[in-house]
PDB file of C-alpha atoms in Angstrom:
ATOM      1  CA  MET A  14      91.643 127.025  99.010  1.00  0.00           C
ATOM      2  CA  ASN A  15      91.876 124.478  97.072  1.00  0.00           C
ATOM      3  CA  ALA A  16      89.097 121.754  98.233  1.00  0.00           C
ATOM      4  CA  ALA A  17      89.606 118.893 100.630  1.00  0.00           C
ATOM      5  CA  GLY A  18      89.296 114.992  99.150  1.00  0.00           C
ATOM      6  CA  GLU A  19      88.300 115.539  95.399  1.00  0.00           C
ATOM      7  CA  GLU A  20      87.290 112.003  93.908  1.00  0.00           C
ATOM      8  CA  GLY A  21      90.583 111.000  92.279  1.00  0.00           C
ATOM      9  CA  ASP A  22      93.294 112.524  94.394  1.00  0.00           C
ATOM     10  CA  GLU A  23      95.321 111.166  97.023  1.00  0.00           C
ATOM     11  CA  GLY A  24      94.292 113.235  99.953  1.00  0.00           C
ATOM     12  CA  PRO A  25      92.062 112.429 102.993  1.00  0.00           C
ATOM     13  CA  VAL A  26      88.398 111.057 102.403  1.00  0.00           C
ATOM     14  CA  LEU A  27      87.106 113.132 105.677  1.00  0.00           C
ATOM     15  CA  SER A  28      88.967 116.433 106.535  1.00  0.00           C
ATOM     16  CA  VAL A  29      87.814 118.847 109.013  1.00  0.00           C
ATOM     17  CA  ARG A  30      88.673 122.426 109.722  1.00  0.00           C
ATOM     18  CA  GLY A  31      87.881 124.600 112.867  1.00  0.00           C
ATOM     19  CA  LEU A  32      84.817 123.405 113.129  1.00  0.00           C
ATOM     20  CA  SER A  33      82.595 124.927 115.988  1.00  0.00           C
ATOM     21  CA  VAL A  34      78.982 124.370 117.024  1.00  0.00           C
ATOM     22  CA  ARG A  35      77.124 126.431 119.277  1.00  0.00           C
ATOM     23  CA  PHE A  36      73.718 126.717 120.741  1.00  0.00           C
ATOM     24  CA  LEU A  37      71.631 129.723 120.855  1.00  0.00           C
ATOM     25  CA  LEU A  38      69.404 129.922 123.661  1.00  0.00           C
ATOM     26  CA  SER A  39      66.665 132.608 124.789  1.00  0.00           C
ATOM     27  CA  GLY A  40      68.432 135.770 126.027  1.00  0.00           C
ATOM     28  CA  GLY A  41      71.070 135.742 123.961  1.00  0.00           C
ATOM     29  CA  ARG A  42      73.430 132.849 125.508  1.00  0.00           C
ATOM     30  CA  GLN A  43      75.343 130.662 123.441  1.00  0.00           C
ATOM     31  CA  VAL A  44      76.974 127.049 124.907  1.00  0.00           C
ATOM     32  CA  PRO A  45      79.647 126.056 122.825  1.00  0.00           C
ATOM     33  CA  ALA A  46      79.383 122.003 122.403  1.00  0.00           C
ATOM     34  CA  VAL A  47      82.371 122.145 119.952  1.00  0.00           C
ATOM     35  CA  THR A  48      85.011 124.655 119.976  1.00  0.00           C
ATOM     36  CA  ASP A  49      87.468 124.520 116.802  1.00  0.00           C
ATOM     37  CA  VAL A  50      88.289 121.064 116.109  1.00  0.00           C
ATOM     38  CA  GLY A  51      90.433 120.072 112.952  1.00  0.00           C
ATOM     39  CA  PHE A  52      91.312 116.576 111.798  1.00  0.00           C
ATOM     40  CA  GLU A  53      91.673 114.501 108.835  1.00  0.00           C
ATOM     41  CA  VAL A  54      90.259 110.530 108.321  1.00  0.00           C
ATOM     42  CA  ALA A  55      92.761 108.997 105.496  1.00  0.00           C
ATOM     43  CA  ALA A  56      91.619 106.516 102.964  1.00  0.00           C
ATOM     44  CA  GLY A  57      91.908 102.666 104.605  1.00  0.00           C
ATOM     45  CA  GLU A  58      91.687 104.625 107.931  1.00  0.00           C
ATOM     46  CA  CYS A  59      89.708 104.572 110.946  1.00  0.00           C
ATOM     47  CA  LEU A  60      89.418 107.381 113.396  1.00  0.00           C
ATOM     48  CA  ALA A  61      87.818 106.209 117.051  1.00  0.00           C
ATOM     49  CA  LEU A  62      86.600 109.685 118.233  1.00  0.00           C
ATOM     50  CA  ILE A  63      86.029 109.247 122.234  1.00  0.00           C
ATOM     51  CA  GLY A  64      85.512 111.171 125.319  1.00  0.00           C
ATOM     52  CA  GLU A  65      82.791 111.099 128.742  1.00  0.00           C
ATOM     53  CA  SER A  66      79.212 111.409 127.281  1.00  0.00           C
ATOM     54  CA  GLY A  67      78.464 115.195 126.848  1.00  0.00           C
ATOM     55  CA  CYS A  68      81.826 116.596 125.346  1.00  0.00           C
ATOM     56  CA  GLY A  69      80.286 117.103 122.181  1.00  0.00           C
ATOM     57  CA  LYS A  70      81.090 113.786 120.298  1.00  0.00           C
ATOM     58  CA  SER A  71      77.675 113.382 118.388  1.00  0.00           C
ATOM     59  CA  VAL A  72      76.924 116.918 118.441  1.00  0.00           C
ATOM     60  CA  LEU A  73      80.276 116.932 115.815  1.00  0.00           C
ATOM     61  CA  ALA A  74      78.529 114.054 113.911  1.00  0.00           C
ATOM     62  CA  SER A  75      75.175 115.583 113.308  1.00  0.00           C
ATOM     63  CA  ALA A  76      77.195 118.891 112.452  1.00  0.00           C
ATOM     64  CA  LEU A  77      78.683 116.336 109.293  1.00  0.00           C
ATOM     65  CA  LEU A  78      75.188 115.282 108.647  1.00  0.00           C
ATOM     66  CA  GLY A  79      73.667 118.532 108.919  1.00  0.00           C
ATOM     67  CA  LEU A  80      71.319 117.022 111.243  1.00  0.00           C
ATOM     68  CA  LEU A  81      71.586 119.168 114.017  1.00  0.00           C
ATOM     69  CA  PRO A  82      68.292 121.553 115.667  1.00  0.00           C
ATOM     70  CA  GLY A  83      67.267 125.031 114.925  1.00  0.00           C
ATOM     71  CA  ASN A  84      69.082 126.494 117.462  1.00  0.00           C
ATOM     72  CA  ALA A  85      72.999 125.454 116.238  1.00  0.00           C
ATOM     73  CA  GLN A  86      74.901 127.399 114.810  1.00  0.00           C
ATOM     74  CA  ALA A  87      77.510 125.554 113.096  1.00  0.00           C
ATOM     75  CA  ALA A  88      81.479 127.281 111.495  1.00  0.00           C
ATOM     76  CA  GLY A  89      84.293 126.119 110.115  1.00  0.00           C
ATOM     77  CA  GLU A  90      84.435 122.945 107.108  1.00  0.00           C
ATOM     78  CA  ALA A  91      84.561 119.587 106.728  1.00  0.00           C
ATOM     79  CA  TRP A  92      84.845 118.394 103.638  1.00  0.00           C
ATOM     80  CA  VAL A  93      84.133 114.883 101.722  1.00  0.00           C
ATOM     81  CA  ARG A  94      85.019 114.422  98.080  1.00  0.00           C
ATOM     82  CA  GLY A  95      85.236 118.111  97.017  1.00  0.00           C
ATOM     83  CA  LEU A  96      81.911 119.483  99.538  1.00  0.00           C
ATOM     84  CA  ASP A  97      81.897 121.230 102.110  1.00  0.00           C
ATOM     85  CA  LEU A  98      79.191 119.125 104.627  1.00  0.00           C
ATOM     86  CA  VAL A  99      79.301 122.600 106.616  1.00  0.00           C
ATOM     87  CA  ALA A 100      77.875 124.815 103.726  1.00  0.00           C
ATOM     88  CA  ALA A 101      76.143 122.149 101.836  1.00  0.00           C
ATOM     89  CA  ASP A 102      72.205 123.226 101.535  1.00  0.00           C
ATOM     90  CA  GLU A 103      69.587 120.985 102.816  1.00  0.00           C
ATOM     91  CA  GLY A 104      69.139 119.105  99.509  1.00  0.00           C
ATOM     92  CA  THR A 105      72.887 118.621  98.905  1.00  0.00           C
ATOM     93  CA  LEU A 106      72.937 116.774 102.373  1.00  0.00           C
ATOM     94  CA  ALA A 107      69.572 114.987 101.092  1.00  0.00           C
ATOM     95  CA  ARG A 108      70.557 114.325  97.985  1.00  0.00           C
ATOM     96  CA  ARG A 109      74.499 113.604  97.817  1.00  0.00           C
ATOM     97  CA  VAL A 110      75.779 113.274 100.987  1.00  0.00           C
ATOM     98  CA  ARG A 111      73.760 111.316 103.126  1.00  0.00           C
ATOM     99  CA  GLY A 112      73.868 107.365 102.862  1.00  0.00           C
ATOM    100  CA  ARG A 113      75.961 108.440  99.276  1.00  0.00           C
ATOM    101  CA  LEU A 114      78.481 110.086 100.564  1.00  0.00           C
ATOM    102  CA  VAL A 115      78.165 109.186 104.143  1.00  0.00           C
ATOM    103  CA  GLY A 116      77.028 106.675 105.915  1.00  0.00           C
ATOM    104  CA  LEU A 117      75.436 106.884 109.254  1.00  0.00           C
ATOM    105  CA  VAL A 118      75.130 104.463 111.848  1.00  0.00           C
ATOM    106  CA  PRO A 119      73.164 106.028 114.275  1.00  0.00           C
ATOM    107  CA  GLN A 120      73.144 106.505 118.102  1.00  0.00           C
ATOM    108  CA  SER A 121      69.407 105.711 118.563  1.00  0.00           C
ATOM    109  CA  PRO A 122      68.623 103.378 115.951  1.00  0.00           C
ATOM    110  CA  ALA A 123      65.171 103.027 117.248  1.00  0.00           C
ATOM    111  CA  ALA A 124      64.243 106.772 116.304  1.00  0.00           C
ATOM    112  CA  HIS A 125      66.285 106.307 113.325  1.00  0.00           C
ATOM    113  CA  LEU A 126      64.162 103.266 111.620  1.00  0.00           C
ATOM    114  CA  THR A 127      60.689 104.268 109.912  1.00  0.00           C
ATOM    115  CA  PRO A 128      58.216 102.669 112.639  1.00  0.00           C
ATOM    116  CA  VAL A 129      55.290 101.717 110.477  1.00  0.00           C
ATOM    117  CA  ARG A 130      57.706  99.662 107.615  1.00  0.00           C
ATOM    118  CA  THR A 131      59.110  96.250 108.326  1.00  0.00           C
ATOM    119  CA  VAL A 132      63.092  95.645 108.062  1.00  0.00           C
ATOM    120  CA  ARG A 133      62.107  94.091 104.802  1.00  0.00           C
ATOM    121  CA  SER A 134      60.989  96.859 103.206  1.00  0.00           C
ATOM    122  CA  GLN A 135      63.458  99.828 104.847  1.00  0.00           C
ATOM    123  CA  LEU A 136      66.104  97.767 103.477  1.00  0.00           C
ATOM    124  CA  ALA A 137      64.775  97.119  99.847  1.00  0.00           C
ATOM    125  CA  GLU A 138      64.097 100.779  99.566  1.00  0.00           C
ATOM    126  CA  THR A 139      67.377 101.876 100.796  1.00  0.00           C
ATOM    127  CA  ILE A 140      68.931  98.738  98.060  1.00  0.00           C
ATOM    128  CA  ARG A 141      66.628 100.340  95.504  1.00  0.00           C
ATOM    129  CA  ALA A 142      67.843 104.066  96.380  1.00  0.00           C
ATOM    130  CA  LEU A 143      71.652 103.819  96.975  1.00  0.00           C
ATOM    131  CA  ALA A 144      72.742 100.162  95.130  1.00  0.00           C
ATOM    132  CA  ASP A 145      73.364 101.842  91.752  1.00  0.00           C
ATOM    133  CA  GLY A 146      72.921  98.482  90.405  1.00  0.00           C
ATOM    134  CA  GLY A 147      74.985  96.403  92.326  1.00  0.00           C
ATOM    135  CA  VAL A 148      73.745  92.985  92.985  1.00  0.00           C
ATOM    136  CA  VAL A 149      72.639  93.511  96.986  1.00  0.00           C
ATOM    137  CA  THR A 150      70.039  91.178  98.221  1.00  0.00           C
ATOM    138  CA  VAL A 151      68.262  92.104 101.393  1.00  0.00           C
ATOM    139  CA  GLU A 152      68.740  89.004 102.581  1.00  0.00           C
ATOM    140  CA  GLY A 153      72.890  89.990 102.197  1.00  0.00           C
ATOM    141  CA  ALA A 154      72.750  93.093 103.497  1.00  0.00           C
ATOM    142  CA  ALA A 155      70.840  91.838 106.707  1.00  0.00           C
ATOM    143  CA  GLU A 156      73.684  89.382 107.188  1.00  0.00           C
ATOM    144  CA  ARG A 157      76.412  91.564 106.949  1.00  0.00           C
ATOM    145  CA  ALA A 158      75.383  93.141 109.901  1.00  0.00           C
ATOM    146  CA  ALA A 159      74.557  89.619 111.367  1.00  0.00           C
ATOM    147  CA  PHE A 160      70.734  90.942 111.310  1.00  0.00           C
ATOM    148  CA  PRO A 161      68.615  87.363 111.831  1.00  0.00           C
ATOM    149  CA  LEU A 162      67.030  86.752 108.869  1.00  0.00           C
ATOM    150  CA  ASP A 163      63.857  85.622 110.486  1.00  0.00           C
ATOM    151  CA  HIS A 164      63.217  88.977 112.347  1.00  0.00           C
ATOM    152  CA  LEU A 165      63.254  90.878 108.826  1.00  0.00           C
ATOM    153  CA  ASP A 166      59.480  91.250 108.723  1.00  0.00           C
ATOM    154  CA  ARG A 167      59.344  92.944 111.831  1.00  0.00           C
ATOM    155  CA  TYR A 168      58.987  96.004 112.599  1.00  0.00           C
ATOM    156  CA  PRO A 169      61.338  98.605 114.671  1.00  0.00           C
ATOM    157  CA  HIS A 170      59.184  98.447 117.907  1.00  0.00           C
ATOM    158  CA  GLU A 171      59.233  94.907 117.866  1.00  0.00           C
ATOM    159  CA  LEU A 172      62.801  94.551 117.926  1.00  0.00           C
ATOM    160  CA  SER A 173      65.277  94.742 121.236  1.00  0.00           C
ATOM    161  CA  GLY A 174      67.380  97.367 121.155  1.00  0.00           C
ATOM    162  CA  GLY A 175      70.741  95.144 120.230  1.00  0.00           C
ATOM    163  CA  LEU A 176      68.149  94.376 117.161  1.00  0.00           C
ATOM    164  CA  ALA A 177      67.519  97.150 116.408  1.00  0.00           C
ATOM    165  CA  GLN A 178      71.296  98.778 116.034  1.00  0.00           C
ATOM    166  CA  ARG A 179      72.182  95.788 113.619  1.00  0.00           C
ATOM    167  CA  ALA A 180      68.757  96.548 111.439  1.00  0.00           C
ATOM    168  CA  ALA A 181      70.844 100.252 111.712  1.00  0.00           C
ATOM    169  CA  THR A 182      73.983  99.135 110.465  1.00  0.00           C
ATOM    170  CA  ALA A 183      72.942  96.900 108.051  1.00  0.00           C
ATOM    171  CA  LEU A 184      70.807 100.109 106.617  1.00  0.00           C
ATOM    172  CA  ALA A 185      74.770 102.280 106.788  1.00  0.00           C
ATOM    173  CA  LEU A 186      76.102  99.641 104.909  1.00  0.00           C
ATOM    174  CA  VAL A 187      73.724  99.192 101.908  1.00  0.00           C
ATOM    175  CA  GLY A 188      75.244 102.243  99.992  1.00  0.00           C
ATOM    176  CA  ASP A 189      78.938 101.982 100.474  1.00  0.00           C
ATOM    177  CA  ALA A 190      79.417 105.148 100.990  1.00  0.00           C
ATOM    178  CA  PRO A 191      83.208 106.605 101.629  1.00  0.00           C
ATOM    179  CA  LEU A 192      83.045 107.254 104.205  1.00  0.00           C
ATOM    180  CA  LEU A 193      80.868 105.461 107.372  1.00  0.00           C
ATOM    181  CA  LEU A 194      80.172 107.384 110.378  1.00  0.00           C
ATOM    182  CA  ALA A 195      79.330 105.115 112.959  1.00  0.00           C
ATOM    183  CA  ASP A 196      78.092 107.000 116.625  1.00  0.00           C
ATOM    184  CA  GLU A 197      78.154 104.303 119.422  1.00  0.00           C
ATOM    185  CA  PRO A 198      77.680 101.499 116.999  1.00  0.00           C
ATOM    186  CA  THR A 199      77.665  98.690 119.373  1.00  0.00           C
ATOM    187  CA  THR A 200      74.919 100.138 122.293  1.00  0.00           C
ATOM    188  CA  GLY A 201      73.088  97.063 123.338  1.00  0.00           C
ATOM    189  CA  LEU A 202      75.140  94.714 122.343  1.00  0.00           C
ATOM    190  CA  ASP A 203      76.503  92.283 124.123  1.00  0.00           C
ATOM    191  CA  ARG A 204      80.780  91.450 123.396  1.00  0.00           C
ATOM    192  CA  ASP A 205      80.281  88.879 120.589  1.00  0.00           C
ATOM    193  CA  LEU A 206      78.390  91.076 118.696  1.00  0.00           C
ATOM    194  CA  VAL A 207      80.284  93.861 119.571  1.00  0.00           C
ATOM    195  CA  ASP A 208      83.036  92.446 118.267  1.00  0.00           C
ATOM    196  CA  HIS A 209      81.012  91.512 114.971  1.00  0.00           C
ATOM    197  CA  THR A 210      79.784  95.063 114.772  1.00  0.00           C
ATOM    198  CA  VAL A 211      83.352  96.727 114.989  1.00  0.00           C
ATOM    199  CA  ASP A 212      84.910  93.945 112.530  1.00  0.00           C
ATOM    200  CA  GLU A 213      82.125  94.457 109.869  1.00  0.00           C
ATOM    201  CA  LEU A 214      82.780  98.432 109.681  1.00  0.00           C
ATOM    202  CA  ARG A 215      86.755  97.600 109.220  1.00  0.00           C
ATOM    203  CA  ARG A 216      86.074  95.384 106.391  1.00  0.00           C
ATOM    204  CA  HIS A 217      83.546  98.160 104.987  1.00  0.00           C
ATOM    205  CA  VAL A 218      86.855 100.381 104.917  1.00  0.00           C
ATOM    206  CA  ASP A 219      88.865  97.407 103.857  1.00  0.00           C
ATOM    207  CA  ALA A 220      87.094  96.146 100.785  1.00  0.00           C
ATOM    208  CA  GLY A 221      87.313  99.046  99.078  1.00  0.00           C
ATOM    209  CA  ALA A 222      89.494 101.795  97.798  1.00  0.00           C
ATOM    210  CA  GLY A 223      88.904 105.341  98.463  1.00  0.00           C
ATOM    211  CA  ARG A 224      86.507 104.046 101.971  1.00  0.00           C
ATOM    212  CA  ALA A 225      86.927 105.394 105.463  1.00  0.00           C
ATOM    213  CA  LEU A 226      85.422 105.654 109.194  1.00  0.00           C
ATOM    214  CA  LEU A 227      84.926 107.498 111.845  1.00  0.00           C
ATOM    215  CA  MET A 228      83.411 105.875 114.931  1.00  0.00           C
ATOM    216  CA  ILE A 229      82.175 107.694 117.727  1.00  0.00           C
ATOM    217  CA  THR A 230      82.089 105.424 121.074  1.00  0.00           C
ATOM    218  CA  HIS A 231      82.698 105.080 124.562  1.00  0.00           C
ATOM    219  CA  ASP A 232      83.751 101.902 124.076  1.00  0.00           C
ATOM    220  CA  LEU A 233      87.391 102.026 124.863  1.00  0.00           C
ATOM    221  CA  ALA A 234      87.844  98.166 123.767  1.00  0.00           C
ATOM    222  CA  ALA A 235      85.957  98.432 120.305  1.00  0.00           C
ATOM    223  CA  ALA A 236      87.912 101.557 119.839  1.00  0.00           C
ATOM    224  CA  ARG A 237      91.161  99.183 120.395  1.00  0.00           C
ATOM    225  CA  ARG A 238      90.529  96.728 118.057  1.00  0.00           C
ATOM    226  CA  ILE A 239      89.554  98.126 114.771  1.00  0.00           C
ATOM    227  CA  ALA A 240      90.938 101.643 115.370  1.00  0.00           C
ATOM    228  CA  ASP A 241      94.406 103.193 113.264  1.00  0.00           C
ATOM    229  CA  ARG A 242      94.194 106.351 115.328  1.00  0.00           C
ATOM    230  CA  VAL A 243      92.408 107.807 118.142  1.00  0.00           C
ATOM    231  CA  ALA A 244      91.084 111.477 119.110  1.00  0.00           C
ATOM    232  CA  VAL A 245      90.267 112.333 122.838  1.00  0.00           C
ATOM    233  CA  MET A 246      87.705 114.701 122.681  1.00  0.00           C
ATOM    234  CA  TYR A 247      86.830 116.653 126.205  1.00  0.00           C
ATOM    235  CA  ALA A 248      84.937 119.859 126.491  1.00  0.00           C
ATOM    236  CA  GLY A 249      83.946 120.464 122.751  1.00  0.00           C
ATOM    237  CA  ARG A 250      87.730 120.268 121.954  1.00  0.00           C
ATOM    238  CA  ILE A 251      90.276 118.146 120.803  1.00  0.00           C
ATOM    239  CA  VAL A 252      92.633 117.559 123.511  1.00  0.00           C
ATOM    240  CA  GLU A 253      95.069 115.062 122.312  1.00  0.00           C
ATOM    241  CA  LEU A 254      95.145 112.908 118.554  1.00  0.00           C
ATOM    242  CA  THR A 255      97.480 109.847 118.317  1.00  0.00           C
ATOM    243  CA  ASP A 256      98.409 106.861 116.785  1.00  0.00           C
ATOM    244  CA  ALA A 257      95.811 103.735 118.615  1.00  0.00           C
ATOM    245  CA  ALA A 258      98.902 101.679 119.028  1.00  0.00           C
ATOM    246  CA  SER A 259     100.965 103.723 120.875  1.00  0.00           C
ATOM    247  CA  PHE A 260      97.193 105.341 122.630  1.00  0.00           C
ATOM    248  CA  PHE A 261      96.277 101.152 123.757  1.00  0.00           C
ATOM    249  CA  GLY A 262     100.085  99.968 124.478  1.00  0.00           C
ATOM    250  CA  GLU A 263     103.471 101.651 124.438  1.00  0.00           C
ATOM    251  CA  PRO A 264     104.084 104.514 125.205  1.00  0.00           C
ATOM    252  CA  GLY A 265     100.510 104.991 126.202  1.00  0.00           C
ATOM    253  CA  PRO A 266      98.386 108.526 126.146  1.00  0.00           C
ATOM    254  CA  ARG A 267     100.084 111.949 126.668  1.00  0.00           C
ATOM    255  CA  HIS A 268      96.686 113.632 128.100  1.00  0.00           C
ATOM    256  CA  PRO A 269      95.857 113.068 131.488  1.00  0.00           C
ATOM    257  CA  TYR A 270      92.452 113.330 130.770  1.00  0.00           C
ATOM    258  CA  SER A 271      93.158 109.996 128.317  1.00  0.00           C
ATOM    259  CA  ARG A 272      95.262 108.601 130.297  1.00  0.00           C
ATOM    260  CA  GLY A 273      92.480 109.055 133.001  1.00  0.00           C
ATOM    261  CA  LEU A 274      90.150 107.446 130.979  1.00  0.00           C
ATOM    262  CA  LEU A 275      92.491 103.874 130.516  1.00  0.00           C
ATOM    263  CA  ASP A 276      93.178 104.264 133.919  1.00  0.00           C
ATOM    264  CA  ALA A 277      89.299 103.916 134.440  1.00  0.00           C
ATOM    265  CA  LEU A 278      88.519 100.803 133.172  1.00  0.00           C
ATOM    266  CA  PRO A 279      88.461  97.663 134.887  1.00  0.00           C
ATOM    267  CA  ASP A 280      91.465  95.854 133.625  1.00  0.00           C
ATOM    268  CA  ARG A 281      93.876  98.693 134.211  1.00  0.00           C
ATOM    269  CA  ALA A 282      93.694 100.465 137.216  1.00  0.00           C
ATOM    270  CA  PHE A 283      89.914 100.541 137.968  1.00  0.00           C
ATOM    271  CA  ARG A 284      90.284 103.838 139.210  1.00  0.00           C
ATOM    272  CA  PRO A 285      87.547 106.535 137.775  1.00  0.00           C
ATOM    273  CA  ILE A 286      88.386 110.104 137.100  1.00  0.00           C
ATOM    274  CA  PRO A 287      88.012 112.644 139.993  1.00  0.00           C
ATOM    275  CA  GLY A 288      85.559 115.636 139.792  1.00  0.00           C
ATOM    276  CA  MET A 289      82.854 115.667 136.611  1.00  0.00           C
ATOM    277  CA  PRO A 290      83.308 116.957 133.606  1.00  0.00           C
ATOM    278  CA  PRO A 291      82.019 121.383 133.021  1.00  0.00           C
ATOM    279  CA  GLU A 292      79.349 122.657 131.992  1.00  0.00           C
ATOM    280  CA  LEU A 293      79.588 123.757 128.748  1.00  0.00           C
ATOM    281  CA  SER A 294      77.876 126.785 129.443  1.00  0.00           C
ATOM    282  CA  ALA A 295      80.447 127.865 131.739  1.00  0.00           C
ATOM    283  CA  LEU A 296      83.908 126.670 130.577  1.00  0.00           C
ATOM    284  CA  PRO A 297      86.691 128.405 132.373  1.00  0.00           C
ATOM    285  CA  ASP A 298      89.484 130.960 129.859  1.00  0.00           C
ATOM    286  CA  GLY A 299      91.944 128.253 130.028  1.00  0.00           C
ATOM    287  CA  CYS A 300      92.186 124.153 130.003  1.00  0.00           C
ATOM    288  CA  ALA A 301      89.035 122.898 130.989  1.00  0.00           C
ATOM    289  CA  PHE A 302      90.180 119.713 132.569  1.00  0.00           C
ATOM    290  CA  ALA A 303      92.478 121.543 134.732  1.00  0.00           C
ATOM    291  CA  PRO A 304      90.064 121.304 138.195  1.00  0.00           C
ATOM    292  CA  ARG A 305      90.476 117.745 137.577  1.00  0.00           C
ATOM    293  CA  CYS A 306      93.813 117.045 136.726  1.00  0.00           C
ATOM    294  CA  SER A 307      96.812 116.420 139.213  1.00  0.00           C
ATOM    295  CA  ARG A 308      99.071 118.385 136.555  1.00  0.00           C
ATOM    296  CA  ALA A 309      97.061 121.222 136.775  1.00  0.00           C
ATOM    297  CA  THR A 310     100.015 124.667 137.907  1.00  0.00           C
ATOM    298  CA  SER A 311      98.782 128.393 137.162  1.00  0.00           C
ATOM    299  CA  SER A 312      99.742 127.523 133.917  1.00  0.00           C
ATOM    300  CA  CYS A 313      96.432 126.067 132.961  1.00  0.00           C
ATOM    301  CA  ALA A 314      94.357 128.960 133.777  1.00  0.00           C
ATOM    302  CA  THR A 315      95.192 129.646 129.793  1.00  0.00           C
ATOM    303  CA  LEU A 316      94.438 128.017 126.919  1.00  0.00           C
ATOM    304  CA  PRO A 317      96.873 125.257 126.191  1.00  0.00           C
ATOM    305  CA  PRO A 318      98.458 125.013 122.144  1.00  0.00           C
ATOM    306  CA  ALA A 319      97.937 121.254 120.622  1.00  0.00           C
ATOM    307  CA  THR A 320     101.613 120.638 120.506  1.00  0.00           C
ATOM    308  CA  ASP A 321     102.525 117.111 118.741  1.00  0.00           C
ATOM    309  CA  GLY A 322      98.458 115.918 118.756  1.00  0.00           C
ATOM    310  CA  THR A 323      98.485 116.991 122.200  1.00  0.00           C
ATOM    311  CA  ALA A 324      96.562 120.201 123.237  1.00  0.00           C
ATOM    312  CA  CYS A 325      98.253 120.115 127.748  1.00  0.00           C
ATOM    313  CA  HIS A 326     100.950 122.538 129.212  1.00  0.00           C
ATOM    314  CA  HIS A 327     101.731 119.394 131.084  1.00  0.00           C
ATOM    315  CA  PRO A 328     101.834 116.208 129.220  1.00  0.00           C
ATOM    316  CA  HIS A 329     103.173 113.062 129.971  1.00  0.00           C
ATOM    317  CA  LEU A 330     106.613 112.386 128.718  1.00  0.00           C
ATOM    318  CA  LEU A 331     108.050 109.521 127.273  1.00  0.00           C
ATOM    319  CA  GLU A 332     109.993 109.236 130.258  1.00  0.00           C
ATOM    320  CA  ASP A 333     107.409 109.346 132.871  1.00  0.00           C
ATOM    321  CA  LEU A 334     105.420 107.342 130.486  1.00  0.00           C
ATOM    322  CA  ARG A 335     107.840 104.239 130.795  1.00  0.00           C
ATOM    323  CA  ALA A 336     108.841 104.705 134.255  1.00  0.00           C
TER     324      ALA A 336
END
């Protein structure tokens, strides 16, 4: 099998195949956090991965960067520029992947920043390590993420959550990595800064050949603003993968869970999805969404195949969506 995304070819920037993550607990128990996930992100593309908290989105991000805890076990493949991130050892991940092949905007920026060093110091060090001789200044890197220049000499504990998020975004953009992985990049930001942040992430993709963005988010407005495609995750699986324009516009999503996410928005029906997501340690054999789904039948006791990007026995048909 040929490695996907080799430098110079026309393949995807990121190709994920059969990725699964299990947490190994005491007594031999296993908790499946991500199950048989597959997708690609093409050059010049932004893929938004959405879903409720606890569905496995951030675990997937950690698996791509080799940042899973010690009791986690990953299987499958995730190729970037001819390198399988899942199979790579820690040395390879540290030298070649983090910051160089994959830039990370983390979900918890306060934990990502070094507490005893100023933002200026951390940006300067990152520029020396990753800028590869390019003309990059600390001030330019800060401005790119709308980080105020008069806060550069502050320490992380002196920053608000929103400022810490912008500092982490500035650090992630320094290396101009081919794949930018943004894990909840708009946490703690007001609407104007959300728009600025996601627009900058989008510009990063559009500014150079061979770049792509995987944005993990619960902010559907941010996803709608910049995404080309949308992947919807539920209970560790991708249940729908579709074009963003049709997902947010017409004809709309086909999976009942995806429609429920949109219907819960204040500018839509403002109707929450009934029930709660299942415990990952007690997933049913069939469709995990069936207990919350008004379309469920006895056939949902078996795992639905993914047909035309939708893993559902009873997806909404085009005539349903346009009614």
